[in-house]
Coordinates of C-alpha atoms and ligand atoms in Angstrom, one line a residue:
Chain A
M1 CA 82.0 34.1 104.0
P2 CA 79.4 36.4 104.5
T3 CA 79.0 37.4 108.7
V4 CA 77.3 34.2 110.5
R5 CA 75.6 34.9 113.9
L6 CA 74.4 31.3 115.3
T7 CA 71.2 31.1 117.8
V8 CA 70.8 27.9 119.3
S9 CA 67.5 26.8 121.2
D10 CA 67.3 24.2 123.9
G11 CA 64.4 23.9 126.9
D12 CA 67.0 22.2 128.8
A13 CA 69.4 24.6 131.0
E14 CA 72.2 22.0 131.2
V15 CA 72.3 21.6 127.6
R16 CA 72.2 24.9 126.8
A17 CA 75.6 25.4 129.8
R18 CA 77.0 22.7 127.5
V19 CA 76.3 24.1 124.2
L20 CA 77.8 27.6 125.6
A21 CA 80.8 25.7 127.7
L22 CA 81.4 24.3 124.0
D23 CA 81.1 27.4 122.0
L24 CA 78.9 25.9 119.9
A25 CA 76.8 29.4 119.0
D26 CA 77.0 33.0 119.7
D27 CA 73.3 33.0 121.5
V28 CA 71.3 30.4 123.6
T29 CA 68.0 31.0 124.2
E30 CA 65.5 28.4 126.2
N31 CA 62.6 29.9 124.3
A32 CA 62.3 28.5 120.1
G33 CA 60.7 31.8 119.5
A34 CA 63.2 34.0 120.9
A35 CA 65.6 31.9 119.1
V36 CA 64.3 32.2 115.1
V37 CA 63.8 36.7 115.5
D38 CA 66.0 38.3 112.2
A39 CA 66.9 34.9 111.4
D40 CA 67.4 34.0 107.6
L41 CA 67.7 30.1 108.2
V42 CA 66.0 28.2 110.6
V43 CA 66.8 24.6 111.0
L44 CA 64.9 22.6 113.7
A45 CA 67.0 19.3 114.9
V46 CA 63.9 17.7 117.2
P47 CA 63.2 14.0 116.6
V48 CA 60.4 13.8 113.9
G49 CA 57.3 13.5 116.1
A50 CA 58.0 16.8 117.3
M51 CA 58.6 18.8 114.5
G52 CA 55.3 20.8 114.2
A53 CA 54.7 21.5 117.6
V54 CA 58.1 22.9 117.5
A55 CA 57.2 25.0 113.9
A56 CA 53.9 25.9 116.0
E57 CA 56.2 27.8 118.5
I58 CA 58.1 29.9 116.3
A59 CA 55.4 30.6 113.3
G60 CA 54.7 33.7 115.4
E61 CA 58.7 35.1 115.4
L62 CA 59.7 34.3 111.7
S63 CA 60.6 37.2 109.9
P64 CA 59.6 38.1 106.0
G65 CA 61.6 35.3 103.6
A66 CA 63.5 33.4 106.2
V67 CA 63.9 29.7 105.2
V68 CA 62.7 27.2 107.9
S69 CA 64.8 23.4 107.3
D70 CA 65.8 20.9 109.4
V71 CA 67.8 17.7 109.5
G72 CA 65.0 14.9 110.6
S73 CA 65.8 11.6 109.2
V74 CA 62.3 11.5 108.3
K75 CA 60.8 14.0 105.2
E76 CA 57.1 13.6 103.6
K77 CA 55.3 13.9 107.3
V78 CA 58.0 16.7 108.5
L79 CA 57.1 18.7 105.3
N80 CA 53.8 17.9 105.6
A81 CA 53.8 19.1 109.7
L82 CA 56.1 22.3 108.8
M83 CA 53.8 23.1 105.9
A84 CA 50.9 22.7 107.9
A85 CA 52.1 25.0 110.6
L86 CA 53.9 27.5 108.8
P87 CA 51.5 28.5 106.0
G88 CA 52.7 30.9 103.3
V89 CA 56.6 30.3 104.8
I90 CA 59.6 28.6 102.4
V91 CA 60.2 25.6 103.9
I92 CA 62.8 23.5 102.7
P93 CA 63.3 19.8 104.1
A94 CA 67.0 18.4 105.0
H95 CA 68.6 15.0 106.3
P96 CA 72.3 15.0 106.3
V97 CA 72.6 11.4 106.2
A98 CA 75.3 11.5 109.3
G99 CA 76.2 11.2 112.4
T100 CA 76.7 8.3 115.0
E101 CA 75.1 6.4 117.8
K102 CA 75.6 9.3 120.3
S103 CA 73.3 12.4 120.4
G104 CA 73.4 15.9 122.3
P105 CA 75.8 18.9 122.2
D106 CA 78.8 17.0 123.5
A107 CA 78.5 14.4 120.3
G108 CA 79.0 16.8 117.2
F109 CA 82.6 17.3 115.6
A110 CA 84.0 19.7 112.5
S111 CA 84.3 16.7 110.4
L112 CA 80.5 15.5 111.3
F113 CA 79.0 15.9 107.4
T114 CA 82.7 15.6 105.2
G115 CA 81.6 13.8 101.8
R116 CA 78.2 12.5 103.5
W117 CA 75.5 13.5 101.7
C118 CA 72.6 15.7 102.4
I119 CA 69.2 14.5 100.9
L120 CA 66.9 18.3 100.8
T121 CA 63.0 17.4 99.9
P122 CA 61.7 20.8 98.5
P123 CA 58.2 20.6 97.6
A124 CA 57.2 21.8 94.0
E125 CA 56.3 25.7 95.2
V126 CA 60.1 26.5 96.5
E127 CA 61.6 27.9 93.7
A128 CA 64.9 26.6 92.7
W129 CA 67.4 29.5 93.8
Q130 CA 66.3 28.9 97.1
T131 CA 67.1 25.2 97.6
E132 CA 70.3 26.1 95.5
R133 CA 71.0 28.2 98.7
L134 CA 70.5 25.7 101.2
A135 CA 72.5 23.1 99.7
D136 CA 75.8 25.7 99.2
F137 CA 75.1 25.8 102.9
W138 CA 75.2 22.0 103.3
R139 CA 78.5 22.1 101.1
L140 CA 79.9 25.0 103.2
L141 CA 79.8 22.0 105.8
G142 CA 81.1 19.6 103.7
A143 CA 78.2 17.4 102.6
K144 CA 77.4 16.3 99.1
V145 CA 74.1 17.4 98.1
E146 CA 71.4 15.5 96.4
T147 CA 67.3 16.9 96.2
M148 CA 64.5 14.2 95.4
D149 CA 61.4 14.0 96.5
A150 CA 60.3 13.6 100.2
A151 CA 58.4 10.0 99.7
H152 CA 61.6 8.6 97.6
H153 CA 63.8 9.8 100.3
D154 CA 61.1 8.0 102.8
R155 CA 62.0 4.7 100.8
V156 CA 65.4 4.9 100.5
L157 CA 66.3 5.4 103.9
A158 CA 63.8 2.7 105.2
V159 CA 66.1 0.7 103.2
T160 CA 70.0 2.3 103.8
S161 CA 68.8 3.1 107.7
H162 CA 65.7 2.2 109.0
L163 CA 65.5 -1.2 108.3
P164 CA 69.2 -1.6 109.7
H165 CA 68.5 -0.1 112.9
L166 CA 65.1 -2.0 113.8
I167 CA 66.6 -5.4 113.0
A168 CA 69.9 -4.0 115.1
Y169 CA 67.6 -3.2 117.8
S170 CA 65.7 -6.8 117.5
I171 CA 68.3 -9.0 117.8
V172 CA 69.9 -7.4 120.4
G173 CA 66.9 -7.6 122.3
T174 CA 66.4 -11.5 121.2
A175 CA 70.1 -12.2 122.1
S176 CA 69.2 -10.2 126.2
D177 CA 66.0 -12.8 126.3
L178 CA 67.0 -15.9 125.5
E179 CA 67.2 -19.0 128.4
T180 CA 70.3 -21.3 127.0
V181 CA 72.8 -18.6 126.2
T182 CA 73.3 -16.0 129.5
Q183 CA 73.7 -12.2 128.8
G184 CA 76.9 -12.7 130.3
E185 CA 78.1 -15.1 127.7
V186 CA 76.4 -12.8 124.7
I187 CA 78.4 -9.8 126.0
K188 CA 82.0 -11.9 126.0
F189 CA 81.7 -13.6 122.9
S190 CA 79.9 -10.7 120.9
A191 CA 83.2 -9.8 118.9
G192 CA 82.1 -12.6 116.5
G193 CA 79.7 -10.1 114.7
F194 CA 77.0 -9.3 117.5
R195 CA 78.9 -6.2 118.8
D196 CA 78.8 -4.9 115.2
F197 CA 74.8 -4.6 116.0
T198 CA 75.0 -3.6 119.4
R199 CA 76.3 0.3 118.2
I200 CA 73.6 1.4 116.4
A201 CA 71.0 -0.5 118.7
A202 CA 72.8 1.9 121.8
S203 CA 71.3 5.5 119.5
D204 CA 69.1 7.5 121.1
P205 CA 65.6 5.6 121.7
V206 CA 63.0 8.7 121.4
M207 CA 64.4 9.7 117.7
W208 CA 64.1 6.4 116.8
R209 CA 60.9 5.7 118.2
D210 CA 59.4 8.8 116.3
V211 CA 61.5 7.3 113.1
F212 CA 59.7 4.2 113.1
L213 CA 56.5 6.3 113.8
N214 CA 56.6 8.7 111.0
N215 CA 57.8 6.3 108.5
R216 CA 55.6 3.4 108.7
E217 CA 54.4 2.5 105.5
A218 CA 58.3 2.6 104.1
V219 CA 59.0 0.8 106.6
L220 CA 56.5 -2.4 106.8
E221 CA 57.1 -2.6 102.8
T222 CA 61.0 -2.8 103.1
L223 CA 60.6 -5.3 106.6
G224 CA 58.1 -7.6 104.3
R225 CA 60.9 -8.0 101.8
F226 CA 63.5 -8.8 104.3
T227 CA 60.9 -11.3 105.8
E228 CA 60.8 -12.9 102.6
D229 CA 64.2 -12.9 102.0
L230 CA 65.1 -13.8 105.1
T231 CA 62.7 -17.2 105.1
A232 CA 64.3 -18.3 101.9
L233 CA 67.7 -18.9 103.0
Q234 CA 66.3 -20.0 106.3
R235 CA 65.0 -22.9 103.8
A236 CA 68.4 -22.8 102.4
I237 CA 69.8 -23.6 105.8
R238 CA 67.4 -25.9 106.8
W239 CA 67.4 -28.3 103.3
G240 CA 71.3 -27.8 103.3
E241 CA 71.8 -25.7 99.9
G242 CA 75.4 -24.6 100.3
D243 CA 75.7 -23.6 96.6
T244 CA 72.5 -21.3 97.8
L245 CA 74.1 -19.9 100.5
E246 CA 77.5 -19.5 98.9
A247 CA 75.7 -17.8 96.2
L248 CA 74.3 -15.3 98.1
F249 CA 77.2 -14.4 100.3
T250 CA 79.4 -13.8 97.4
R251 CA 77.3 -11.4 95.7
T252 CA 76.7 -9.5 99.4
R253 CA 80.6 -8.3 98.7
E254 CA 80.3 -6.4 95.9
I255 CA 77.9 -3.8 97.4
R256 CA 80.2 -3.3 100.2
R257 CA 83.3 -2.7 97.6
G258 CA 80.6 -0.4 96.0
I259 CA 80.2 1.8 99.7
I260 CA 84.3 1.9 100.3
D261 CA 84.7 2.5 96.4
E262 CA 82.4 5.7 96.9
G263 CA 84.0 6.8 100.1
Q264 CA 80.9 5.9 102.2
D265 CA 83.1 3.8 104.4
I266 CA 86.6 2.7 105.0
D267 CA 88.5 -0.7 103.8
T268 CA 90.4 -1.2 106.7
A269 CA 89.7 -4.3 108.9
D270 CA 86.8 -4.1 111.2
F271 CA 86.4 -0.9 110.7
G272 CA 90.1 0.1 111.7
R273 CA 89.1 -0.9 115.7
P274 CA 92.0 -1.2 117.6
H275 CA 93.1 -4.9 118.5
Chain B
M1 CA 110.1 -19.8 126.5
P2 CA 111.1 -22.9 124.6
T3 CA 111.8 -22.8 121.0
V4 CA 109.3 -23.0 118.5
R5 CA 109.3 -24.5 115.1
L6 CA 106.3 -23.3 113.3
T7 CA 105.3 -25.1 110.0
V8 CA 102.5 -23.8 107.7
S9 CA 100.8 -25.7 105.3
D10 CA 98.8 -25.0 102.0
G11 CA 97.6 -26.5 98.6
D12 CA 97.5 -23.4 96.9
A13 CA 101.6 -22.2 95.4
E14 CA 100.7 -18.2 95.9
V15 CA 99.3 -18.3 99.5
R16 CA 102.8 -20.5 100.6
A17 CA 105.1 -18.0 98.6
R18 CA 102.8 -15.5 100.5
V19 CA 103.5 -16.7 103.7
L20 CA 106.8 -17.4 103.2
A21 CA 107.2 -13.6 102.3
L22 CA 105.5 -12.7 105.0
D23 CA 107.7 -14.6 107.4
L24 CA 104.4 -16.1 109.2
A25 CA 106.2 -19.9 109.5
D26 CA 109.8 -21.5 109.5
D27 CA 108.4 -24.2 107.0
V28 CA 105.9 -24.3 104.5
T29 CA 104.8 -27.4 102.6
E30 CA 102.3 -28.4 100.0
N31 CA 101.3 -31.8 102.0
A32 CA 99.5 -31.5 104.7
G33 CA 100.3 -34.8 106.0
A34 CA 104.0 -33.7 105.8
A35 CA 103.5 -30.6 108.1
V36 CA 102.3 -32.6 110.8
V37 CA 105.5 -35.1 111.1
D38 CA 107.1 -34.5 115.0
A39 CA 104.7 -31.9 115.8
D40 CA 103.6 -31.8 119.5
L41 CA 100.6 -29.4 118.0
V42 CA 98.5 -29.3 115.1
V43 CA 95.8 -26.7 114.2
L44 CA 93.5 -26.9 111.8
A45 CA 92.5 -24.0 110.3
V46 CA 90.2 -24.8 107.4
P47 CA 86.6 -24.5 106.9
V48 CA 84.8 -26.4 109.2
G49 CA 83.1 -28.7 106.4
A50 CA 86.9 -29.7 105.8
M51 CA 88.1 -30.5 109.2
G52 CA 87.0 -34.2 108.5
A53 CA 89.1 -34.7 105.0
V54 CA 91.9 -32.8 106.1
A55 CA 92.1 -34.6 109.2
A56 CA 92.0 -37.8 107.4
E57 CA 95.3 -36.7 105.4
I58 CA 97.3 -35.9 108.3
A59 CA 96.3 -39.4 110.4
G60 CA 98.5 -41.5 109.4
E61 CA 101.8 -39.0 110.0
L62 CA 101.1 -37.7 113.1
S63 CA 103.5 -38.6 116.3
P64 CA 102.1 -40.5 119.0
G65 CA 101.0 -38.0 122.1
A66 CA 100.2 -35.0 119.1
V67 CA 97.3 -33.1 119.9
V68 CA 95.0 -32.0 117.1
S69 CA 93.4 -28.8 118.0
D70 CA 91.4 -26.4 115.0
V71 CA 89.2 -23.1 114.5
G72 CA 86.7 -23.9 113.2
S73 CA 83.3 -21.7 114.5
V74 CA 81.5 -25.0 115.1
K75 CA 82.4 -27.3 117.6
E76 CA 79.9 -30.0 117.7
K77 CA 80.2 -31.1 114.3
V78 CA 83.9 -30.9 113.8
L79 CA 84.8 -32.7 117.2
N80 CA 82.4 -35.6 116.0
A81 CA 84.5 -35.7 112.1
L82 CA 87.9 -35.0 114.1
M83 CA 87.4 -38.0 116.5
A84 CA 86.0 -40.4 113.4
A85 CA 89.2 -39.5 111.9
L86 CA 91.4 -39.4 114.4
P87 CA 90.8 -42.3 116.3
G88 CA 93.0 -42.5 119.6
V89 CA 94.4 -39.5 119.5
I90 CA 93.8 -36.7 121.3
V91 CA 91.5 -33.9 120.3
I92 CA 90.9 -30.7 121.9
P93 CA 88.5 -28.4 119.5
A94 CA 88.9 -24.5 120.2
H95 CA 87.8 -21.4 118.7
P96 CA 88.9 -17.9 119.3
V97 CA 86.0 -15.3 119.3
A98 CA 88.4 -13.2 116.9
G99 CA 88.9 -12.2 113.5
T100 CA 87.2 -10.0 110.9
E101 CA 86.1 -10.1 107.5
K102 CA 89.7 -10.1 105.4
S103 CA 91.0 -13.6 105.0
G104 CA 94.1 -15.4 104.3
P105 CA 97.4 -14.7 105.1
D106 CA 97.7 -11.2 104.8
A107 CA 94.6 -10.8 107.0
G108 CA 96.2 -11.8 110.3
F109 CA 98.4 -9.3 112.4
A110 CA 99.8 -9.7 116.0
S111 CA 97.5 -8.3 118.3
L112 CA 94.4 -10.2 116.6
F113 CA 93.2 -12.5 119.9
T114 CA 94.5 -9.7 122.7
G115 CA 92.2 -9.8 125.1
R116 CA 89.4 -12.2 122.8
W117 CA 87.9 -15.0 123.8
C118 CA 89.4 -18.4 122.8
I119 CA 86.7 -21.6 123.5
L120 CA 88.4 -25.0 124.1
T121 CA 85.6 -27.5 123.8
P122 CA 88.0 -31.1 125.1
P123 CA 85.8 -34.5 124.7
A124 CA 85.3 -35.7 127.9
E125 CA 88.0 -38.4 127.7
V126 CA 90.7 -35.6 127.6
E127 CA 92.8 -35.1 130.5
A128 CA 92.6 -31.5 132.1
W129 CA 96.3 -30.9 131.9
Q130 CA 96.1 -31.5 128.9
T131 CA 93.2 -29.0 128.2
E132 CA 95.4 -26.7 130.3
R133 CA 98.3 -26.7 128.1
L134 CA 96.3 -25.7 125.2
A135 CA 95.0 -23.0 127.1
D136 CA 98.0 -21.6 127.5
F137 CA 99.0 -21.5 124.2
W138 CA 96.2 -19.6 123.2
R139 CA 96.9 -17.4 126.5
L140 CA 100.7 -16.6 125.0
L141 CA 99.1 -15.4 121.8
G142 CA 96.5 -13.1 124.4
A143 CA 94.0 -14.8 124.7
K144 CA 91.7 -15.3 127.3
V145 CA 90.0 -19.1 127.2
E146 CA 87.2 -20.6 128.7
T147 CA 86.0 -24.3 128.6
M148 CA 82.3 -25.5 127.5
D149 CA 80.7 -28.3 125.7
A150 CA 80.7 -28.2 121.9
A151 CA 77.0 -28.0 121.8
H152 CA 76.4 -25.2 124.2
H153 CA 79.4 -23.5 122.6
D154 CA 77.2 -23.7 119.1
R155 CA 74.2 -22.3 120.9
V156 CA 76.3 -19.4 121.8
L157 CA 77.9 -18.9 118.6
A158 CA 74.5 -19.2 117.2
V159 CA 73.5 -15.8 118.7
T160 CA 76.9 -13.9 118.9
S161 CA 78.2 -14.7 115.7
H162 CA 76.2 -16.9 113.1
L163 CA 72.4 -15.1 113.3
P164 CA 74.3 -11.8 113.2
H165 CA 76.1 -12.7 109.8
L166 CA 73.2 -14.1 108.2
I167 CA 71.1 -11.3 109.3
A168 CA 73.7 -9.0 107.7
Y169 CA 74.1 -10.9 104.4
S170 CA 70.1 -11.5 104.1
I171 CA 70.0 -7.7 104.6
V172 CA 72.5 -7.0 102.1
G173 CA 70.9 -9.1 99.7
T174 CA 67.1 -7.6 100.1
A175 CA 68.7 -3.9 99.5
S176 CA 70.6 -5.2 95.7
D177 CA 67.2 -6.2 95.6
L178 CA 64.8 -3.3 95.2
E179 CA 62.9 -2.2 92.4
T180 CA 62.2 1.1 94.0
V181 CA 65.0 2.0 95.1
T182 CA 68.4 1.9 93.1
Q183 CA 72.1 0.2 94.4
G184 CA 73.5 3.3 94.0
E185 CA 71.6 5.3 95.9
V186 CA 71.6 2.3 98.7
I187 CA 76.0 2.9 98.3
K188 CA 75.2 6.3 98.3
F189 CA 73.2 6.3 101.5
S190 CA 74.6 3.9 103.3
A191 CA 76.1 5.9 106.6
G192 CA 72.4 5.5 108.1
G193 CA 73.5 2.6 109.5
F194 CA 73.4 0.2 106.0
R195 CA 77.3 0.1 105.6
D196 CA 77.4 -1.3 109.2
F197 CA 75.9 -4.5 108.1
T198 CA 77.9 -4.9 104.8
R199 CA 81.3 -5.1 106.7
I200 CA 80.3 -9.0 108.0
A201 CA 78.3 -9.6 104.7
A202 CA 82.1 -9.1 103.0
S203 CA 83.2 -12.1 105.1
D204 CA 84.4 -15.6 103.1
P205 CA 81.7 -17.3 101.6
V206 CA 82.7 -20.8 101.8
M207 CA 83.6 -20.6 105.7
W208 CA 80.1 -18.9 106.3
R209 CA 78.7 -21.3 104.2
D210 CA 79.8 -24.1 106.0
V211 CA 79.1 -22.6 109.3
F212 CA 75.8 -22.8 108.7
L213 CA 75.1 -26.6 107.0
N214 CA 77.2 -27.2 110.5
N215 CA 75.3 -25.5 113.0
R216 CA 72.3 -26.0 111.5
E217 CA 70.0 -26.5 114.2
A218 CA 71.0 -24.1 116.8
V219 CA 71.2 -21.2 114.1
L220 CA 67.7 -22.8 113.3
E221 CA 66.6 -22.1 116.2
T222 CA 68.0 -18.4 117.2
L223 CA 66.6 -17.8 113.7
G224 CA 63.4 -18.0 115.4
R225 CA 63.6 -16.6 118.4
F226 CA 64.5 -13.2 116.0
T227 CA 61.9 -13.8 113.7
E228 CA 59.1 -13.8 116.1
D229 CA 60.5 -10.9 118.1
L230 CA 60.7 -9.2 114.8
T231 CA 57.0 -9.4 114.1
A232 CA 56.4 -8.4 117.5
L233 CA 58.3 -4.8 116.8
Q234 CA 56.3 -5.0 113.4
R235 CA 53.5 -5.2 115.1
A236 CA 54.1 -2.2 117.1
I237 CA 54.9 -0.5 114.3
R238 CA 51.8 -1.0 112.4
W239 CA 49.6 0.1 115.3
G240 CA 51.9 2.7 116.5
E241 CA 52.6 1.6 119.4
G242 CA 55.4 4.1 120.7
D243 CA 56.0 2.8 123.8
T244 CA 57.0 -0.5 123.4
L245 CA 59.1 0.8 120.9
E246 CA 61.1 3.3 122.8
A247 CA 60.8 0.7 126.0
L248 CA 63.2 -1.9 123.5
F249 CA 65.2 1.0 122.3
T250 CA 65.9 1.9 126.0
R251 CA 67.0 -1.5 127.6
T252 CA 68.9 -2.6 123.8
R253 CA 71.4 0.1 125.4
E254 CA 72.6 -2.0 128.4
I255 CA 73.9 -4.4 126.4
R256 CA 76.8 -1.8 124.5
R257 CA 77.7 -0.7 127.8
G258 CA 78.1 -4.3 128.6
I259 CA 80.0 -5.1 126.0
I260 CA 82.1 -1.7 126.2
D261 CA 83.0 -2.7 129.7
E262 CA 83.8 -5.8 128.6
G263 CA 86.3 -4.7 126.7
Q264 CA 85.0 -6.3 123.8
D265 CA 84.3 -3.2 121.6
I266 CA 85.4 0.2 121.9
D267 CA 83.3 3.6 123.3
T268 CA 84.0 5.4 120.2
A269 CA 81.5 7.1 118.4
D270 CA 81.0 5.0 115.2
F271 CA 83.5 2.4 116.0
G272 CA 86.0 5.1 116.0
R273 CA 85.7 4.9 112.1
P274 CA 87.2 8.6 110.5
H275 CA 84.9 10.8 109.3
Ligands
NAP1 N1 71.7 11.3 115.3 C1 71.8 10.6 114.0 O1 72.7 10.1 113.5 C2 71.1 12.0 112.8 C3 71.3 12.0 111.8 C4 70.5 12.4 110.8 C5 69.1 13.3 111.3 N2 68.8 13.2 112.4 C6 67.4 13.8 113.2 O2 67.9 15.0 113.6 C7 67.6 15.1 114.8 C8 67.6 15.6 115.9 O3 68.4 14.4 116.5 P1 70.0 14.8 117.4 O4 70.7 13.1 117.3 O5 70.6 15.9 116.8 O6 69.3 14.6 118.9 P2 70.0 14.9 120.0 O7 71.1 15.2 120.1 O8 69.3 14.2 120.9 O9 69.1 16.7 120.0 C9 67.1 16.7 120.2 C10 66.6 17.5 120.6 O10 65.6 17.6 120.5 C11 64.9 18.3 121.6 N3 63.4 18.1 121.5 C12 63.5 16.6 122.1 N4 61.8 16.2 122.2 C13 61.1 17.5 121.8 C14 60.1 18.0 122.0 N5 58.9 16.9 122.3 N6 60.0 19.2 121.7 C15 61.3 20.1 121.6 N7 62.1 19.8 121.4 C16 62.7 18.4 121.6 C17 65.8 18.1 122.4 O11 65.9 19.2 123.6 P3 66.5 18.7 125.1 O12 68.1 19.0 124.8 O13 65.8 19.8 125.9 O14 65.7 17.5 125.8 C18 67.1 18.3 122.1 O15 67.9 19.7 121.5 C19 66.1 14.3 114.5 O16 64.5 14.3 113.8 C20 66.5 13.0 113.9 O17 65.8 12.0 113.6 C21 70.0 12.0 113.6
NAP2 N1 88.3 -15.2 109.5 C1 87.4 -15.4 111.0 O1 86.9 -13.9 111.2 C2 87.5 -16.0 111.9 C3 87.5 -16.5 113.4 C4 86.9 -17.7 114.1 C5 87.5 -18.9 113.1 N2 87.6 -18.8 111.9 C6 87.0 -19.9 111.5 O2 88.8 -20.8 111.2 C7 89.0 -21.1 110.2 C8 89.6 -20.8 108.8 O3 89.1 -19.7 108.7 P1 90.2 -18.6 107.8 O4 89.7 -16.6 108.3 O5 91.6 -18.3 108.9 O6 89.7 -18.9 106.4 P2 91.1 -18.6 105.4 O7 92.4 -17.5 105.7 O8 90.6 -18.5 103.8 O9 92.0 -19.9 105.4 C9 91.4 -20.7 105.1 C10 92.5 -21.9 104.8 O10 91.2 -23.2 104.2 C11 92.0 -23.5 103.4 N3 91.1 -24.6 102.7 C12 89.7 -24.3 102.0 N4 89.0 -25.5 101.8 C13 89.4 -26.0 102.1 C14 89.6 -27.7 101.7 N5 88.3 -27.9 101.0 N6 90.3 -28.7 102.1 C15 91.3 -28.3 102.7 N7 91.9 -27.1 102.7 C16 90.9 -25.9 102.6 C17 92.4 -22.7 102.1 O11 93.5 -23.4 101.6 P3 93.8 -22.8 100.2 O12 95.0 -21.6 100.4 O13 94.4 -23.9 99.4 O14 92.4 -21.9 99.3 C18 93.2 -22.1 103.8 O15 94.7 -22.5 103.8 C19 87.4 -21.5 109.7 O16 87.2 -22.8 110.1 C20 87.0 -20.6 110.4 O17 85.3 -20.7 110.8 C21 87.5 -17.8 111.0

């Protein structure tokens, strides 16, 4: 493996101190521009709504031939923002579909990307070998790589990530606002299923605000489908249609089996939580 | 501790053989009536819609003074069914708020109830010492005990368990039915949040059909509140109201902190799933 030198940039002095204490990087800079001097690869890891501004900050310091990528959860708007801020630069957006509800320098760990997918959404003008080089970078981190169109990425992730987060945030909000059931009761009896939703509803508020603001169309479309299906289920409950309910509840087991077979979750009961 | 003798009854020969192989009981019977002869405490553990019929089956074999309880996820309809089938019998419904997405004799484990709440919903005519005796039984299994009115139980569990399951089943159904995103893509990129929902959507279809059929009013009411709140969120996304989104996403973190402080979930990232 070639020698790699890693520079991290963060505007917050406490975060920079933590990055150094955890030995996450060779160098740490306050200024984003200073961090990209001489870099072959620049990876932006900021909320998707901040990508354009950060790209503009580094534009003047990039070396010729440098590749600019990112890890944002939305791709079409980010691709457009990066291309607009960095004319003539090789831009290859990326999204590692991995992470937890925690953020900040202490939330990372070495095996975070192992066996997870990283999606690359190169624009048409990027040459295949450039994309392949970035793919190899992610493979070295343990990820599997898939390439697709940015707009398709946004439709896929609207289903597998954005809608689940929206629904989790929403149900947790609803549960804490009821008159007939106290918040204390919701907390005490959360092991009945509710606590599963609170994990992703504890994710970073700014990151998720930006996701919804920047993938509006796909999220609203998927949400429309979901509420249609939920309305049908509501009707089945109201009219006591047991067969409809049982048929859906049987069908949904298959997709979990697929996820376990594909290595994207474990088969241990209750996510292996200790009891 | 007094000597306890445990008899299990199940209509399925394979299940009975498994119960014996796992040494879960002293005796195993095919016939429910045979199992309750001389029993001090009878616990019905069948889908809530089957409680009345099983109670009728055992009615003639109960000893005088025997207490009949259950573990059903719905309480008002079950209480009514048991009281109707067992006139003159001491009926104290119970619901241990614990369990996983798995069922059958292999799904149990010794620490399942440790630190979890068990809710008792005794009717007015049951004497306090009788309820306390059942509470002690559950405490010996490691549970904490709370007593409440059956109707209130059903409203609380509609929020902390039934609505989460309904929504999980619904979103998993929606995700497997889209035209623009394949089921293979949903499975591959499920680590973005979706996979969390598939756990509870893999729960037993008959058990959950019966829950919704027997707690219809409370589920529909809570579902109404949820869809109202989700509609407001949808509107905030459509109109780009970032502050509304961020405020909700910040508020929802607190309830998770409460759940962790109360020992109902772990604070380890991603439920401690291996990466
Ligand atoms: N967390 C996940 O599970 C996950 C998974 C896949 C993709 N992503 C994507 O990864 C990106 C980063 O998320 P993360 O979880 O790594 O978050 P994080 O640990 O909280 O890091 C966010 C970084 O962005 C900086 N930042 C915040 N607002 C900024 C602004 N307006 N201008 C410039 N910098 C700003 C922060 O700087 P300060 O330290 O100064 O605040 C910090 O360095 C996001 O685009 C997110 O969508 C996250
Ligand atoms: N699983 C959980 O997480 C959980 C948590 C709290 C409460 N509960 C409640 O506990 C009860 C049992 O659930 P479980 O998870 O223990 O299910 P389980 O392991 O699948 O056991 C269900 C039992 O009910 C029997 N049964 C099914 N249909 C029946 C019918 N029509 N008439 C008579 N017996 C019937 C089954 O007999 P065969 O073996 O012959 O099929 C089996 O013995 C349910 O009321 C559920 O709401 C479950």
